[in-house]
Short mmCIF file of C-alpha atoms in Angstrom, two decimals:
data_model
loop_
_atom_site.label_atom_id
_atom_site.label_comp_id
_atom_site.label_asym_id
_atom_site.label_seq_id
_atom_site.Cartn_x
_atom_site.Cartn_y
_atom_site.Cartn_z
CA MET A 1 7.59 -26.84 11.13
CA LEU A 2 9.49 -27.36 8.13
CA ARG A 3 8.60 -30.82 8.06
CA ARG A 4 4.92 -29.99 8.82
CA VAL A 5 4.59 -27.38 6.06
CA VAL A 6 6.61 -30.76 3.31
CA ALA A 7 4.22 -32.79 4.31
CA VAL A 8 1.07 -30.30 4.08
CA LEU A 9 2.58 -29.34 -0.01
CA ALA A 10 2.65 -32.66 -0.56
CA LEU A 11 -1.10 -32.88 0.07
CA ALA A 12 -1.72 -30.00 -1.63
CA MET A 13 -0.14 -30.78 -4.73
CA ALA A 14 -1.59 -34.20 -4.68
CA ALA A 15 -5.25 -32.81 -4.48
CA ALA A 16 -4.44 -30.37 -7.67
CA ALA A 17 -3.21 -33.13 -9.47
CA CYS A 18 -6.49 -34.71 -8.97
CA GLY A 19 -7.77 -31.50 -11.76
CA SER A 20 -11.30 -30.14 -11.49
CA THR A 21 -14.39 -28.63 -13.30
CA ALA A 22 -14.84 -26.51 -10.60
CA ALA A 23 -15.53 -22.91 -11.66
CA PRO A 24 -12.20 -20.44 -11.74
CA THR A 25 -11.69 -19.20 -7.97
CA ALA A 26 -9.23 -16.40 -6.93
CA GLY A 27 -6.62 -15.74 -9.61
CA GLN A 28 -7.35 -18.39 -12.31
CA ALA A 29 -9.25 -15.84 -14.42
CA THR A 30 -6.27 -13.28 -15.31
CA ARG A 31 -4.20 -15.96 -17.23
CA GLY A 32 -4.17 -15.50 -20.90
CA ALA A 33 -1.70 -16.40 -23.86
CA ALA A 34 0.84 -14.57 -22.12
CA ALA A 35 0.60 -17.66 -19.85
CA ALA A 36 3.09 -19.98 -21.82
CA LYS A 37 5.72 -17.45 -21.88
CA PRO A 38 8.64 -17.78 -19.14
CA VAL A 39 8.35 -14.81 -16.77
CA SER A 40 10.89 -12.91 -14.15
CA ILE A 41 11.56 -10.58 -11.30
CA LYS A 42 14.28 -9.62 -9.99
CA GLY A 43 13.80 -8.76 -5.46
CA ALA A 44 14.94 -6.08 -3.50
CA ASP A 45 17.02 -8.70 -2.21
CA GLY A 46 19.08 -9.55 -5.49
CA VAL A 47 17.45 -12.34 -6.07
CA ALA A 48 15.39 -13.06 -9.50
CA VAL A 49 12.67 -15.55 -9.19
CA GLU A 50 12.11 -17.38 -12.61
CA LEU A 51 8.48 -18.51 -13.78
CA LYS A 52 7.71 -20.31 -16.31
CA ALA A 53 4.52 -18.90 -17.44
CA PRO A 54 2.63 -15.83 -15.62
CA ALA A 55 1.73 -16.30 -11.59
CA THR A 56 -2.19 -16.74 -11.64
CA LYS A 57 -2.18 -18.07 -8.07
CA VAL A 58 -0.47 -15.55 -5.92
CA VAL A 59 -0.20 -15.02 -2.41
CA SER A 60 0.12 -11.67 -0.62
CA LEU A 61 2.23 -10.34 2.94
CA GLU A 62 1.92 -6.78 2.06
CA TRP A 63 -0.96 -4.15 1.68
CA THR A 64 0.85 -2.70 -1.06
CA TYR A 65 1.49 -5.77 -3.29
CA THR A 66 -2.40 -6.86 -2.44
CA GLU A 67 -3.43 -3.52 -4.01
CA ASP A 68 -1.20 -3.38 -6.97
CA LEU A 69 -2.33 -6.89 -7.92
CA LEU A 70 -6.29 -6.17 -7.40
CA ALA A 71 -4.89 -3.13 -9.60
CA LEU A 72 -3.86 -5.54 -12.23
CA GLY A 73 -7.04 -7.48 -12.20
CA VAL A 74 -5.53 -10.57 -10.31
CA THR A 75 -6.98 -11.05 -6.88
CA PRO A 76 -4.96 -12.97 -4.80
CA VAL A 77 -5.63 -16.21 -4.04
CA GLY A 78 -4.06 -15.61 -0.11
CA VAL A 79 -3.84 -11.94 1.85
CA ALA A 80 -2.37 -10.60 4.70
CA ASP A 81 -4.29 -9.01 7.29
CA VAL A 82 -6.97 -9.10 5.29
CA ASP A 83 -9.54 -7.51 8.53
CA ASN A 84 -6.99 -4.36 8.10
CA TYR A 85 -6.73 -4.76 5.13
CA GLU A 86 -10.56 -3.83 4.30
CA THR A 87 -9.71 -1.18 7.18
CA TRP A 88 -7.29 1.03 6.29
CA VAL A 89 -7.01 0.40 2.95
CA THR A 90 -10.42 1.29 1.40
CA ALA A 91 -9.38 2.50 -2.30
CA GLY A 92 -9.70 -0.22 -5.04
CA GLU A 93 -11.34 -3.73 -5.35
CA ARG A 94 -11.98 -4.80 -2.10
CA VAL A 95 -11.15 -8.72 -1.29
CA ASN A 96 -13.23 -9.35 1.68
CA GLY A 97 -15.51 -12.87 0.95
CA ARG A 98 -13.10 -13.35 -2.38
CA THR A 99 -9.76 -14.36 -0.74
CA THR A 100 -8.08 -16.47 2.10
CA ASP A 101 -6.80 -15.03 5.01
CA VAL A 102 -3.59 -16.14 5.62
CA GLY A 103 -2.61 -14.32 9.29
CA THR A 104 -1.06 -10.96 9.90
CA ARG A 105 1.27 -9.78 7.44
CA GLN A 106 4.23 -10.38 10.23
CA GLU A 107 3.99 -14.12 10.94
CA PRO A 108 1.47 -15.27 8.25
CA SER A 109 0.62 -18.82 8.73
CA LEU A 110 2.88 -21.12 6.42
CA GLU A 111 -0.42 -24.43 7.14
CA LYS A 112 -2.74 -21.48 5.19
CA ILE A 113 -0.40 -20.43 2.40
CA THR A 114 0.68 -24.60 1.69
CA ALA A 115 -2.68 -25.04 1.30
CA LEU A 116 -3.32 -22.42 -1.16
CA ALA A 117 -0.62 -24.05 -3.42
CA PRO A 118 0.34 -21.16 -4.78
CA ASP A 119 2.70 -20.60 -7.62
CA LEU A 120 4.56 -17.11 -6.64
CA ILE A 121 4.74 -15.27 -2.92
CA VAL A 122 5.10 -11.87 -2.99
CA ALA A 123 6.63 -10.25 0.40
CA GLU A 124 8.05 -7.38 1.71
CA LYS A 125 11.42 -6.83 2.60
CA PHE A 126 11.43 -5.61 6.00
CA ARG A 127 8.65 -8.36 7.59
CA VAL A 128 9.20 -11.55 5.91
CA GLY A 129 13.21 -11.92 6.69
CA GLN A 130 12.85 -14.30 9.99
CA ASN A 131 9.81 -16.45 7.59
CA LEU A 132 11.58 -16.17 4.38
CA ASP A 133 13.25 -20.12 4.17
CA ALA A 134 10.08 -21.33 5.28
CA LEU A 135 8.39 -19.64 2.97
CA LYS A 136 10.61 -20.56 -0.27
CA GLN A 137 9.80 -23.75 0.72
CA ILE A 138 6.31 -23.36 -0.65
CA ALA A 139 6.51 -21.20 -3.80
CA PRO A 140 8.68 -18.63 -5.74
CA VAL A 141 8.94 -16.09 -3.24
CA VAL A 142 9.81 -12.11 -4.84
CA VAL A 143 11.15 -10.22 -1.57
CA LEU A 144 10.01 -6.01 -2.87
CA ASP A 145 11.06 -3.55 -0.65
CA TYR A 146 8.27 -0.38 -0.83
CA THR A 147 10.55 2.77 0.22
CA GLY A 148 12.67 1.22 -2.96
CA GLU A 149 15.80 2.97 -0.94
CA GLY A 150 19.24 1.87 -3.39
CA THR A 151 17.25 2.11 -6.16
CA GLY A 152 18.15 6.05 -6.92
CA ARG A 153 14.48 6.65 -7.38
CA THR A 154 11.86 8.62 -5.12
CA GLN A 155 8.85 6.30 -3.23
CA TYR A 156 6.56 7.99 -6.17
CA ALA A 157 8.54 6.40 -9.36
CA HIS A 158 9.65 3.54 -7.13
CA MET A 159 5.85 2.48 -6.49
CA ARG A 160 5.05 3.18 -10.22
CA GLN A 161 8.29 0.95 -11.17
CA THR A 162 6.79 -1.90 -8.58
CA LEU A 163 3.42 -2.32 -10.26
CA LYS A 164 5.30 -2.43 -13.88
CA ASP A 165 7.77 -5.35 -12.27
CA LEU A 166 4.64 -7.06 -10.67
CA ALA A 167 2.46 -6.58 -14.26
CA VAL A 168 4.87 -8.86 -15.88
CA VAL A 169 4.71 -11.61 -13.43
CA VAL A 170 1.03 -11.82 -13.48
CA GLY A 171 0.69 -10.84 -17.52
CA ARG A 172 -0.66 -8.62 -17.30
CA GLN A 173 1.36 -5.30 -18.14
CA ALA A 174 -1.16 -3.67 -20.37
CA GLU A 175 -3.08 -2.83 -17.41
CA ALA A 176 -0.39 -1.64 -16.00
CA ASP A 177 -0.39 1.09 -18.81
CA ARG A 178 -3.58 1.41 -18.18
CA VAL A 179 -4.36 1.90 -14.45
CA LEU A 180 -0.43 4.63 -14.50
CA ALA A 181 -2.34 6.72 -17.78
CA GLY A 182 -5.17 6.92 -15.34
CA LEU A 183 -2.99 7.89 -11.89
CA ASP A 184 -1.07 10.97 -14.51
CA ALA A 185 -5.34 11.74 -15.38
CA LYS A 186 -5.48 12.19 -11.70
CA ILE A 187 -3.09 14.25 -10.72
CA ALA A 188 -3.49 16.69 -14.34
CA GLU A 189 -7.09 16.94 -13.15
CA VAL A 190 -6.39 17.45 -9.27
CA LYS A 191 -3.89 20.12 -10.23
CA GLY A 192 -6.31 22.19 -12.95
CA ARG A 193 -9.15 21.86 -9.89
CA LEU A 194 -7.24 22.80 -7.51
CA GLU A 195 -5.54 25.78 -9.53
CA LYS A 196 -9.59 26.69 -10.75
CA ALA A 197 -10.46 27.20 -6.31
CA GLY A 198 -7.45 29.32 -6.06
CA LYS A 199 -5.53 26.30 -3.89
CA ALA A 200 -2.99 25.57 -6.32
CA GLY A 201 0.50 25.86 -3.90
CA THR A 202 -1.54 25.70 -0.73
CA ASP A 203 1.31 24.70 1.72
CA TYR A 204 0.14 21.48 3.55
CA THR A 205 0.92 19.04 5.91
CA VAL A 206 -0.26 15.37 5.59
CA THR A 207 -0.42 13.45 9.31
CA GLN A 208 -1.87 10.19 10.69
CA GLY A 209 -2.42 10.12 14.12
CA TYR A 210 -3.15 7.12 16.68
CA THR A 211 -3.60 6.32 19.97
CA GLY A 212 0.19 4.78 21.53
CA GLU A 213 1.10 4.30 24.72
CA ASN A 214 -1.82 5.90 25.81
CA ALA A 215 -0.70 8.66 24.00
CA PRO A 216 -1.89 10.82 20.58
CA VAL A 217 1.21 9.59 18.17
CA LEU A 218 1.49 11.89 14.92
CA ARG A 219 3.16 10.15 11.23
CA LEU A 220 3.72 13.76 9.55
CA LEU A 221 5.16 13.00 6.13
CA ALA A 222 8.07 14.46 4.80
CA ASP A 223 9.61 15.20 1.00
CA ASN A 224 10.97 11.90 0.68
CA SER A 225 7.47 10.22 1.17
CA LEU A 226 5.37 8.94 -1.77
CA ALA A 227 2.45 11.40 -0.45
CA ALA A 228 4.18 14.28 -0.35
CA GLN A 229 5.72 14.19 -4.09
CA VAL A 230 2.10 12.67 -6.00
CA LEU A 231 0.99 16.21 -4.01
CA ALA A 232 4.05 18.28 -5.12
CA GLU A 233 3.04 16.68 -8.85
CA ALA A 234 0.23 18.14 -8.32
CA GLY A 235 0.99 21.56 -7.55
CA LEU A 236 0.78 22.02 -3.52
CA LYS A 237 4.00 22.75 -1.00
CA ASN A 238 4.91 20.48 2.13
CA ALA A 239 5.57 22.38 4.89
CA TRP A 240 7.36 19.53 7.08
CA LYS A 241 10.89 19.61 6.60
CA GLY A 242 11.53 17.41 9.24
CA LYS A 243 13.82 14.23 8.20
CA GLY A 244 11.19 10.96 7.08
CA ASP A 245 12.80 7.53 7.81
CA SER A 246 13.05 5.40 4.92
CA TRP A 247 9.01 5.23 5.02
CA GLY A 248 9.15 8.81 4.60
CA MET A 249 7.11 9.98 7.47
CA THR A 250 8.94 11.60 10.78
CA GLU A 251 6.66 9.79 14.14
CA THR A 252 5.82 12.31 16.71
CA ASP A 253 4.02 14.28 18.70
CA VAL A 254 1.65 17.75 19.25
CA GLU A 255 4.74 19.67 20.17
CA ALA A 256 6.17 19.33 16.22
CA LEU A 257 2.64 21.19 14.72
CA LYS A 258 4.14 24.16 16.17
CA GLN A 259 6.67 24.18 13.09
CA VAL A 260 3.52 23.96 10.63
CA ASP A 261 0.62 26.05 12.09
CA LYS A 262 1.18 28.38 9.35
CA ALA A 263 -0.07 25.55 6.38
CA THR A 264 -3.03 23.08 6.23
CA LEU A 265 -3.25 19.95 8.40
CA LEU A 266 -4.76 17.12 6.27
CA TYR A 267 -4.97 14.85 8.33
CA VAL A 268 -6.04 10.94 8.75
CA ALA A 269 -7.24 9.02 11.54
CA SER A 270 -9.16 5.40 12.59
CA ASP A 271 -12.44 5.71 13.37
CA LYS A 272 -12.06 4.24 16.28
CA ASP A 273 -9.22 5.85 17.30
CA ASN A 274 -9.35 9.69 16.11
CA VAL A 275 -6.57 11.49 18.25
CA PHE A 276 -7.44 14.66 16.09
CA THR A 277 -11.05 14.83 17.99
CA GLY A 278 -10.53 12.85 21.18
CA ALA A 279 -7.44 13.51 23.39
CA LEU A 280 -5.75 16.37 21.06
CA ALA A 281 -9.45 18.44 21.28
CA LYS A 282 -8.56 19.18 24.67
CA ASN A 283 -4.86 19.08 24.40
CA PRO A 284 -3.67 23.13 24.94
CA ILE A 285 -1.31 23.18 22.41
CA TRP A 286 -3.39 21.97 20.18
CA GLN A 287 -5.66 24.17 21.43
CA GLY A 288 -3.48 27.00 20.32
CA LEU A 289 -2.30 26.37 16.93
CA ALA A 290 -2.74 28.82 13.87
CA PHE A 291 -4.87 25.85 11.52
CA VAL A 292 -6.70 24.76 14.44
CA LYS A 293 -8.73 28.15 15.54
CA GLU A 294 -8.48 28.85 11.44
CA LYS A 295 -10.27 25.73 11.09
CA ARG A 296 -7.45 24.31 8.79
CA ALA A 297 -7.11 20.96 10.07
CA LEU A 298 -8.85 18.83 7.96
CA PRO A 299 -9.88 15.22 7.83
CA LEU A 300 -9.07 12.97 4.97
CA ASP A 301 -10.92 9.64 4.89
CA PRO A 302 -10.47 7.16 7.15
CA GLY A 303 -9.51 5.48 5.13
CA THR A 304 -6.87 6.80 2.55
CA TRP A 305 -4.30 4.79 2.76
CA LEU A 306 -0.64 6.94 2.74
CA TRP A 307 2.07 4.30 1.77
CA GLY A 308 0.19 1.55 -1.18
CA GLY A 309 0.16 2.01 -4.93
CA PRO A 310 -1.94 3.54 -7.96
CA LYS A 311 -5.26 3.28 -6.81
CA THR A 312 -4.62 4.73 -2.94
CA THR A 313 -2.31 7.77 -4.63
CA GLU A 314 -5.29 8.59 -6.57
CA GLN A 315 -7.31 8.07 -3.52
CA LEU A 316 -5.19 10.32 -1.65
CA LEU A 317 -5.47 13.04 -4.91
CA GLU A 318 -9.22 13.47 -4.32
CA GLU A 319 -9.54 13.47 -1.06
CA THR A 320 -7.42 16.41 -0.78
CA ALA A 321 -8.93 18.69 -3.70
CA LYS A 322 -11.95 17.72 -1.05
CA ALA A 323 -10.50 18.99 1.64
CA LEU A 324 -9.50 22.15 -0.03
CA GLY A 325 -12.90 22.99 -1.52
CA ALA A 326 -11.59 22.04 -4.63
#
């Protein structure tokens, strides 16, 4: 496999050397005056990636970093799992039709990535293990970790730092500052709206639901999640006190909701697999929950991604405010 990848890479490099007068494609328009300056980023694996100039042809193998790059004004030349990104992550700029789908996040296509001749590949630590060596044969790879474990930062703080780190290697630091300032303004705006509507301090639980093994599965967001932390910034209180995994969620079933039925439930579900209006609606336990009886089970936009970057965080804030009537 590696011989084939290297051979394809050689052909791609040869083609690139021939030059072109075509209009800029994805990623190419972002190189500016800082292009000549070396840049570096230290990955979650402890490996520092050094580039002679900011990257302009980036392949993103994780949705969070795709969102981050788009927020910075950089359209990746390649993105993993484009169709599902468009479905589950609806905040921020779109990628469909503007980039190459390089396969799934778990098993990206080495051949497609090689053909793009990227100058940087951005990968997620928990997915990239078996492909890392092969990817490094194609281009420098920065391995990031959404969870931020071992950094001493909260997921919310880590999300902000990740955006800043990526901004350095694509030469977009000023844009990162602008994006984060916009997020801060959104938090302040939503906090004010909630206070004005008398919703400050509302107890809530956020969950994503889907069907697994023919039964509803619920992901309840714990206090160590990005979602809970940013909603706390807006003045709301997370009622779910179960232990979250490294991604900040507790995967459970409808029985667990008995612990939080006095709170307001904010839920996310795909239009094609809405367990809250489907299987759960017929479930006696669900029907008996106080927030169901009192109509405090409130849907958020199906495309509200709960493990994203600044734009999805802004979307979560806005969707929550609207759901609570603020």
